[in-house]
Short mmCIF file of C-alpha atoms and ligand atoms in Angstrom, two decimals:
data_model
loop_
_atom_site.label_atom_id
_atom_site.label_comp_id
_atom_site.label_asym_id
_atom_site.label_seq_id
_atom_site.Cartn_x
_atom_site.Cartn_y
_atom_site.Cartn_z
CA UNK A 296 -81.29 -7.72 -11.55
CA UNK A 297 -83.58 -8.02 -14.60
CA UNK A 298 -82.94 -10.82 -17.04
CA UNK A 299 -80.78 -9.65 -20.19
CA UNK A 300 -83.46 -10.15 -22.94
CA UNK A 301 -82.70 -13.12 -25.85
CA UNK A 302 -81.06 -11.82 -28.83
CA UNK A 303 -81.25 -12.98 -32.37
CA UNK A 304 -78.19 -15.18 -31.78
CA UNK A 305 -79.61 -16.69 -28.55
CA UNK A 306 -83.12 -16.91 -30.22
CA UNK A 307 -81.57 -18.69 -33.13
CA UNK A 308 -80.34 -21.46 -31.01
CA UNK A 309 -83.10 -22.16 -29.40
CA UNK A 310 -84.61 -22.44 -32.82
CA UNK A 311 -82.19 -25.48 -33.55
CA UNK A 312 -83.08 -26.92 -30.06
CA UNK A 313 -86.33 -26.68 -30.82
CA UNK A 314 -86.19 -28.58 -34.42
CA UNK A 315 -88.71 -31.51 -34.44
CA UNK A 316 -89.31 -31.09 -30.15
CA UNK A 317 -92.60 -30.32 -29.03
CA UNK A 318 -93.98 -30.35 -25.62
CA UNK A 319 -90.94 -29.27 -23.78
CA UNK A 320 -89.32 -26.36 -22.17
CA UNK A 321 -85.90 -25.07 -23.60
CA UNK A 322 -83.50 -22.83 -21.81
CA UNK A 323 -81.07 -20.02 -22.27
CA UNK A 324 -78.44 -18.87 -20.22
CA UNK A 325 -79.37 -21.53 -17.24
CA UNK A 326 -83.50 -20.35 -17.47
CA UNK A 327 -86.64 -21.30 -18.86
CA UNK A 328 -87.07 -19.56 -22.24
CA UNK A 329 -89.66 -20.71 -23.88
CA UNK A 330 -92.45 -23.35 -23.79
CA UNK A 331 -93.31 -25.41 -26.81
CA UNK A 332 -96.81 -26.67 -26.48
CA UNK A 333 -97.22 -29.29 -29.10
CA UNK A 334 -99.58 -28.70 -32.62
CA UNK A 335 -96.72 -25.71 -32.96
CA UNK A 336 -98.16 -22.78 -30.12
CA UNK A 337 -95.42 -21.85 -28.02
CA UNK A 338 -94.61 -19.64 -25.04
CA UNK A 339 -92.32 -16.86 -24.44
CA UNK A 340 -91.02 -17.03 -20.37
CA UNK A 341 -87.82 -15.00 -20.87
CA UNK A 342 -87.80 -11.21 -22.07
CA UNK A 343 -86.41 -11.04 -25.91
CA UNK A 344 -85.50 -8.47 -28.34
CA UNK A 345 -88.37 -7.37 -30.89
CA UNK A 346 -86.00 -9.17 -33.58
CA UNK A 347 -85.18 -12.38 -31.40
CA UNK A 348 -89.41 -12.46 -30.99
CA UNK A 349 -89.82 -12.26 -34.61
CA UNK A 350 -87.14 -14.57 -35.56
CA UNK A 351 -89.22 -17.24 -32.92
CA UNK A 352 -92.28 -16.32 -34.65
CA UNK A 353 -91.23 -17.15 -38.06
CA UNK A 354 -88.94 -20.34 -37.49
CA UNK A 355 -90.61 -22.00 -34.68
CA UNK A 356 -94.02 -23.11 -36.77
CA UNK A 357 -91.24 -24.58 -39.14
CA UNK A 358 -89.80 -26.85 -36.34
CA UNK A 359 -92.77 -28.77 -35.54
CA UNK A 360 -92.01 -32.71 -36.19
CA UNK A 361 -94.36 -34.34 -39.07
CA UNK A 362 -95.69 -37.40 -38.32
CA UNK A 363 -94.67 -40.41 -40.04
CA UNK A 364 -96.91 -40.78 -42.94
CA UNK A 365 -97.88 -37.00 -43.15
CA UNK A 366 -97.99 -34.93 -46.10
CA UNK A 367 -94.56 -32.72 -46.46
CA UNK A 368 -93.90 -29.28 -45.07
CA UNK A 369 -93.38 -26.50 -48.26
CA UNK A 370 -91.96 -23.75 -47.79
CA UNK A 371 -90.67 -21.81 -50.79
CA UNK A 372 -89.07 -18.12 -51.08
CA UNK A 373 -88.10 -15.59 -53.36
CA UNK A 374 -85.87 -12.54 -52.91
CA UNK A 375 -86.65 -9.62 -54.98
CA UNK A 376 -86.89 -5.98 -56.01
CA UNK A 377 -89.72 -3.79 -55.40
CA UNK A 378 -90.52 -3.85 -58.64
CA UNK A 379 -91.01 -8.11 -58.75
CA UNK A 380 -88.06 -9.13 -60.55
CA UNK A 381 -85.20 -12.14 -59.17
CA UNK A 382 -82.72 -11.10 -61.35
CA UNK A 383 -81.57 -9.37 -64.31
CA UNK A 384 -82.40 -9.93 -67.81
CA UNK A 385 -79.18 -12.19 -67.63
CA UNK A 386 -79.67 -13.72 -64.62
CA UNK A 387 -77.63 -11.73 -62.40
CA UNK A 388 -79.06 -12.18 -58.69
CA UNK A 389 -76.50 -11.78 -56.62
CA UNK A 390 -77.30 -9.35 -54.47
CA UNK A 391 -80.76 -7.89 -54.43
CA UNK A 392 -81.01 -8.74 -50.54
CA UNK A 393 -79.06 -7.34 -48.39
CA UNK A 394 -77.41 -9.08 -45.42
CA UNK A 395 -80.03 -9.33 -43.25
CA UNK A 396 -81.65 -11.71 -45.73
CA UNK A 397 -79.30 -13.84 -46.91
CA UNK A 398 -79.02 -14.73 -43.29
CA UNK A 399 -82.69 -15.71 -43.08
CA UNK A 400 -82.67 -18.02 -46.36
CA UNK A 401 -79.41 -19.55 -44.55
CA UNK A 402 -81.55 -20.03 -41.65
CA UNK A 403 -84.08 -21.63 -43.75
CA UNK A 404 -82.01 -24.32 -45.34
CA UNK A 405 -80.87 -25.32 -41.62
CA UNK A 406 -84.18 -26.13 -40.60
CA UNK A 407 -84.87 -27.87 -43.60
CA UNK A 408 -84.63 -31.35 -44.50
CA UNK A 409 -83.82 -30.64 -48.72
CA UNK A 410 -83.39 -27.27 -50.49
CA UNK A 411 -84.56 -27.74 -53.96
CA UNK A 412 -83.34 -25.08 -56.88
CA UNK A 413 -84.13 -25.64 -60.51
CA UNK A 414 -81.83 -26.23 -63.31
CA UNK A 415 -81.73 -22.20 -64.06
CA UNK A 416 -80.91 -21.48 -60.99
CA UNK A 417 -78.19 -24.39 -60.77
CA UNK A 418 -76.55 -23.45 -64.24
CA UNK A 419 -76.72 -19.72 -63.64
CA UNK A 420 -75.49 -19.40 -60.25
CA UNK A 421 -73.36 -22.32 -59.22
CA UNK A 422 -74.66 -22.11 -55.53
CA UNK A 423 -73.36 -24.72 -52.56
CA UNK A 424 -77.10 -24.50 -50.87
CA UNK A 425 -74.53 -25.14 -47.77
CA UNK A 426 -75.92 -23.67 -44.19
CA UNK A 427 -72.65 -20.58 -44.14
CA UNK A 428 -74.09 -17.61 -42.63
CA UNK A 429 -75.71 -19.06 -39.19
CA UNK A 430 -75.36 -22.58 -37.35
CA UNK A 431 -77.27 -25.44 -38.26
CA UNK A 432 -77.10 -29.08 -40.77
CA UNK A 433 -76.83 -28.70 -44.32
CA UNK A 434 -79.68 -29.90 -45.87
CA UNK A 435 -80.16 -32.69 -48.48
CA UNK A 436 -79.61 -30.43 -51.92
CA UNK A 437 -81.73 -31.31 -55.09
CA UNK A 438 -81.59 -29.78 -58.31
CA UNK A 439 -84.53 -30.61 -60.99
CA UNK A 440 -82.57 -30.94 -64.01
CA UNK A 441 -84.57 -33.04 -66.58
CA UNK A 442 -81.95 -32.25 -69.52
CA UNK A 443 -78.66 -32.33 -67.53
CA UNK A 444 -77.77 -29.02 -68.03
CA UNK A 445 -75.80 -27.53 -64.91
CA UNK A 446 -72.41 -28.54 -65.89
CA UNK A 447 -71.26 -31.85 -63.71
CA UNK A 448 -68.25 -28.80 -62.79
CA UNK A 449 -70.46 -26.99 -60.28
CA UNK A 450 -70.28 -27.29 -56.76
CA UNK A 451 -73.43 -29.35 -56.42
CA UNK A 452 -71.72 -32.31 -58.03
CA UNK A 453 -68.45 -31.84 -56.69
CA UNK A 454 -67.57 -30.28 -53.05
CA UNK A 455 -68.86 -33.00 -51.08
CA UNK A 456 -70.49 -30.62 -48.21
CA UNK A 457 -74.08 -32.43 -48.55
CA UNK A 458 -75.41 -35.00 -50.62
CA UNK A 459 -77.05 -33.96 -53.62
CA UNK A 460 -79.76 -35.77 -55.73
CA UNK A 461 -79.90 -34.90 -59.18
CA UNK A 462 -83.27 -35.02 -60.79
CA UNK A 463 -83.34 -36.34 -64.41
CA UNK A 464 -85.87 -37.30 -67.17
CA UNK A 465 -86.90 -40.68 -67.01
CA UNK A 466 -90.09 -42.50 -65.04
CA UNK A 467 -89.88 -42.98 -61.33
CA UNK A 468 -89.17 -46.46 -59.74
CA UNK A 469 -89.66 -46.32 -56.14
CA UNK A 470 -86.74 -48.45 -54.68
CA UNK A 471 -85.36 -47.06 -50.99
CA UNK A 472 -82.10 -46.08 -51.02
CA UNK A 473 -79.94 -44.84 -47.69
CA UNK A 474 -78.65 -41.73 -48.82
CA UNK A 475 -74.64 -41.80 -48.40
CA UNK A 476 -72.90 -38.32 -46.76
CA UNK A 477 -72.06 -36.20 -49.38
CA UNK A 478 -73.28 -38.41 -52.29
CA UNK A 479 -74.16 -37.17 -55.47
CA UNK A 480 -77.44 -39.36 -56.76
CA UNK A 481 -79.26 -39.50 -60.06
CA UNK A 482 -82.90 -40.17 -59.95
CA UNK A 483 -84.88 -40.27 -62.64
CA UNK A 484 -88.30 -39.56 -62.17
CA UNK A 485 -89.41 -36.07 -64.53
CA UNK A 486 -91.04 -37.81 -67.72
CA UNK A 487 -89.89 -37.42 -71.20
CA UNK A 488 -87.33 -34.88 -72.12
CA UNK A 489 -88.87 -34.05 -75.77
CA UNK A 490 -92.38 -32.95 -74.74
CA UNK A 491 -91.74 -29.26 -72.90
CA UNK A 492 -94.33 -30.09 -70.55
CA UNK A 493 -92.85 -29.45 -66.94
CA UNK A 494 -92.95 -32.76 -64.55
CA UNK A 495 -96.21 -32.52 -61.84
CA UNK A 496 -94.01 -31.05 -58.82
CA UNK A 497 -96.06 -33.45 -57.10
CA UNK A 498 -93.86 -36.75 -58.09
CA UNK A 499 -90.62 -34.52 -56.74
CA UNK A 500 -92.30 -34.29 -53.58
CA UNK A 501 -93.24 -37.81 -53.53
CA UNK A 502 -89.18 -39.27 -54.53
CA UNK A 503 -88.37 -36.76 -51.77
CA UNK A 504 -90.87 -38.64 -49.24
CA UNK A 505 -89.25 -41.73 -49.98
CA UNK A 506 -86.15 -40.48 -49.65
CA UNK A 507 -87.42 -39.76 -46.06
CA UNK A 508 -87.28 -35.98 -46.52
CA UNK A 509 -90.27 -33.96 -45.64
CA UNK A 510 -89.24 -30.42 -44.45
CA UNK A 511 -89.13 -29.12 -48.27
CA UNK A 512 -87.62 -25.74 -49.09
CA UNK A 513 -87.83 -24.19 -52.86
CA UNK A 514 -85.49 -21.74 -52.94
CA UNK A 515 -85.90 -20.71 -56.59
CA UNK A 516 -85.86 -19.77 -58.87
CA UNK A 517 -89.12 -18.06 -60.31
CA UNK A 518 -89.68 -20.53 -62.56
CA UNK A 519 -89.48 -23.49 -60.33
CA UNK A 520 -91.48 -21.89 -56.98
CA UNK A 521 -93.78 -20.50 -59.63
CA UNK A 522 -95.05 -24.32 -60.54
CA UNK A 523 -95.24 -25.19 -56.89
CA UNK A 524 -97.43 -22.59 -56.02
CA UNK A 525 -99.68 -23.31 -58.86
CA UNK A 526 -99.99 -26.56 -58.02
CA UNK A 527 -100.92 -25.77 -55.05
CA UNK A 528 -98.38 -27.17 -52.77
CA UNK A 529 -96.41 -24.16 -50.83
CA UNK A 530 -97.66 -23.99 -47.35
CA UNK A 531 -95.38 -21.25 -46.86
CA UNK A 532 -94.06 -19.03 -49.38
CA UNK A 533 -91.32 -16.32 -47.77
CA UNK A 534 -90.62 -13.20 -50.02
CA UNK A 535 -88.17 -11.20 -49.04
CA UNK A 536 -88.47 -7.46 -50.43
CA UNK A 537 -85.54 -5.39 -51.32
CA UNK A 538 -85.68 -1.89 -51.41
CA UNK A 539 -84.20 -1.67 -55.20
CA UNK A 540 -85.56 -1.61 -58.50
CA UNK A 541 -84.11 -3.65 -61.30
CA UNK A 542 -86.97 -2.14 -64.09
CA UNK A 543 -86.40 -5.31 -66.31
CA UNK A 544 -85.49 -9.09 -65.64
CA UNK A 545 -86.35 -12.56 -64.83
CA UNK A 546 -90.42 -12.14 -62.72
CA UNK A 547 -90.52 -13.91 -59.60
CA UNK A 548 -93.80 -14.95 -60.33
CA UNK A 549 -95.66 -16.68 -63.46
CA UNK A 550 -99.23 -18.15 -62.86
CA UNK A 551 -101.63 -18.42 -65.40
CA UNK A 552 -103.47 -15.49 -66.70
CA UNK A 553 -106.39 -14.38 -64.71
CA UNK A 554 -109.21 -11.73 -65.19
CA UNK A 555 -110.79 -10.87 -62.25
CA UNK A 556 -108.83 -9.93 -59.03
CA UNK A 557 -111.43 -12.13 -56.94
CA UNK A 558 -109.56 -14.97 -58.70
CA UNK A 559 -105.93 -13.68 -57.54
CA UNK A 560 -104.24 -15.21 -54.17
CA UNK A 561 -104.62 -13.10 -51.11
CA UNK A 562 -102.49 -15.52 -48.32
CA UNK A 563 -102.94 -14.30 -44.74
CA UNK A 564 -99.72 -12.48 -44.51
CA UNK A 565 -97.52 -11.36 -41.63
CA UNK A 566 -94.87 -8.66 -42.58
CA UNK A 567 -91.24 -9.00 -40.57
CA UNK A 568 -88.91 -5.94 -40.71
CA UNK A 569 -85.56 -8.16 -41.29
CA UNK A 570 -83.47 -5.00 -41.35
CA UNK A 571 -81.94 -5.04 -44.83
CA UNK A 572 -84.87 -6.37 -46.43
CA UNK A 573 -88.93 -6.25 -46.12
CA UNK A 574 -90.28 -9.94 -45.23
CA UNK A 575 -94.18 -11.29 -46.48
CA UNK A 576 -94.07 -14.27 -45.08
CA UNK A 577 -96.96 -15.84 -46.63
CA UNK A 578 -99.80 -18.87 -45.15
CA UNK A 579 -100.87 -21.27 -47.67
CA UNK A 580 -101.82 -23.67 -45.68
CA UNK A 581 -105.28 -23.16 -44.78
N1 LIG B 297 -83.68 -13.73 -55.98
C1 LIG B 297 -83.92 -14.98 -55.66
O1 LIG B 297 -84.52 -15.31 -54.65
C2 LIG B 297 -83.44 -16.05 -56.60
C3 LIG B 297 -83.48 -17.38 -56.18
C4 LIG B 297 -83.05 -18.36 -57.06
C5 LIG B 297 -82.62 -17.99 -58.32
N2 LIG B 297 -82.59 -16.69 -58.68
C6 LIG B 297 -82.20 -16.30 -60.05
O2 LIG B 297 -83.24 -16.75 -60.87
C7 LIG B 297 -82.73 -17.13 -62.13
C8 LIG B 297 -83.21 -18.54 -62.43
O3 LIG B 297 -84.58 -18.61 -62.21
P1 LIG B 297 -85.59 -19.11 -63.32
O4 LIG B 297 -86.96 -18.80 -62.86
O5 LIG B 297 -85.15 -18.57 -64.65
O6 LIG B 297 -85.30 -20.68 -63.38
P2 LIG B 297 -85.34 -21.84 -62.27
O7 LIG B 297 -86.66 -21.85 -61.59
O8 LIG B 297 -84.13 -21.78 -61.42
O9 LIG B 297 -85.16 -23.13 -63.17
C9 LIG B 297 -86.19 -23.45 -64.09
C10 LIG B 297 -85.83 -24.74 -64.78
O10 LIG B 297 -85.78 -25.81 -63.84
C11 LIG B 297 -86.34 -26.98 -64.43
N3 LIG B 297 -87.63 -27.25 -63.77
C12 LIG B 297 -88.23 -26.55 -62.79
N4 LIG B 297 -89.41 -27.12 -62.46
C13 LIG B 297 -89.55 -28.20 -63.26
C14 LIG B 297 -90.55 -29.18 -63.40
N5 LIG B 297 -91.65 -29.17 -62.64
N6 LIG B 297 -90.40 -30.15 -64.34
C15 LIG B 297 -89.27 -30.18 -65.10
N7 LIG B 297 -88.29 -29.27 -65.01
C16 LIG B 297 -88.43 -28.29 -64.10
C17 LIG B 297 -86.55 -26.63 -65.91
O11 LIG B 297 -85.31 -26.92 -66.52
P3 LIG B 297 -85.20 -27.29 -68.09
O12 LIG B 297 -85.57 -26.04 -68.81
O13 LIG B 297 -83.77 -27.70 -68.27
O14 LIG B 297 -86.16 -28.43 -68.33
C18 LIG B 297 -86.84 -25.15 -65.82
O15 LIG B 297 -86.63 -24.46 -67.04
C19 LIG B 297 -81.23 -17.05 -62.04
O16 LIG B 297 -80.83 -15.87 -62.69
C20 LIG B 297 -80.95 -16.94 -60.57
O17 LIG B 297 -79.82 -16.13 -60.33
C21 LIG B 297 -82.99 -15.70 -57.85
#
């Protein structure tokens, strides 16, 4: 009898197995199902859906263990219309995806180490960052909020499902800290308040290092992925591309003006059909 192909579900879990492993062969249903062949190449040895492929495809490069004293992973998305907004003029998001893709950003947070929003998103949205719509750890949440603005009332700071660092104005003193379950932690590290000038996202990654994270996901908004990508330090940037448009509203993307399209980015690119929603999931890294 032929094998019942791998479907998103079962793909998914191998996914988790599969979550800092390399060099090893991971089952399903009692046989060999796929192959991990360290420096992130796999193998397929069990027939699978064309979504259960795809979902490998995307997730499994994001599993790979970093070495010690490595540079961290980036991997930053945005969800938006056709026409390149995140939300409306008043910072209504909720929903441009459709299903299909909240389920992938949930996926993303569980095979991250820290989800990190800015204080826009934080104030405007109230979101838990909590792994809800697949299986999989919470990650470590962090919101950059130089001026304290999300109110200390939002579920960040108060429902205990992860532990959240909080990151304020002040300058950085390196000290290592265990972080407790479910803490919420202050950290000040973003330079003066009073000057307008937005904190190198560099020195976030670095008080994330030594906080032993290293899988980094920017979830948003366009304002906060916007200064990672300009500075260069997305390896991975997932957009996810609903079939709507808004016509007005907050850009996903800001860079700094340019005149010649030889000077824009062009990524190698590899598009996923996600079902409710169109996904570029972009390369950086080379
Ligand atoms: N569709 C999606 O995928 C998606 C995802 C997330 C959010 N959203 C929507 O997007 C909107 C918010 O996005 P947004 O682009 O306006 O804002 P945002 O990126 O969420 O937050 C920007 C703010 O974060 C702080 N920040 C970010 N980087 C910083 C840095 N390097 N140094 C210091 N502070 C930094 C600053 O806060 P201060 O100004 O206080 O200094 C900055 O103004 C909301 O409406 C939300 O619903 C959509």
């Amino acid at each position: 009898m032929a094998a019942q192909p791998l479907d998103t579900d079962a793909a998914w879990e191998l996914v988790l197995q599969a979550v800092n492993r390399t060099n090893v062969t991971l089952p399903a249903a009692g046989d060999a199902a796929i192959s991990l062949n360290g420096h992130g190449s796999w193998q397929l040895l069990h027939p699978a859906t064309e979504a259960a492929k795809n979902l490998l495809t995307v997730f499994l490069p994001l599993c790979r263990p970093l070495p010690r004293d490595s540079a961290p992973r980036v991997v930053g998305q945005l969800g938006q219309s056709l026409d390149g907004r995140i939300a409306t003029v008043s910072g209504c998001s909720r929903f441009i995806n459709g299903d299909d893709g909240i389920t992938h950003l949930h996926r993303i947070r569980a095979v991250s180490d820290a989800v990190v929003v800015g204080a826009g998103t934080a104030e405007t949205d109230n979101p838990r960052l909590t792994v809800r719509r697949s299986s999989g750890p919470n990650p470590v949440r962090v919101v950059i909020d130089r001026n304290r603005r999300v109110p200390e009332s939002h579920h960040l700071f108060t429902d205990g499902e992860a532990p959240t660092l909080r990151l304020v104005a002040g300058s950085y003193q390196a000290s290592f800290t265990e972080l407790a379950r479910n803490a919420v932690m202050e950290v000040p590290c973003l330079g003066d308040t009073g000057d307008g000038v937005p904190a190198d996202p560099a020195i976030i990654l670095r008080v994330l290092s030594d906080f032993g994270l290293k899988k980094i996901f920017i979830e948003g908004g366009g304002i906060t992925v916007s200064s990672f990508l300009n500075a260069g330090l997305l390896d991975r940037l997932h957009v996810m591309v609903a079939p709507m448009i808004i016509g007005s509203g907050r850009p996903a993307f800001s860079l700094p003006e340019i005149d010649l399209l030889d000077d824009a980015l062009r990524p190698k690119a590899q598009l996923i059909n996600l079902g409710s929603d169109m996904l570029f999931d972009l390369d950086f890294s080379h």
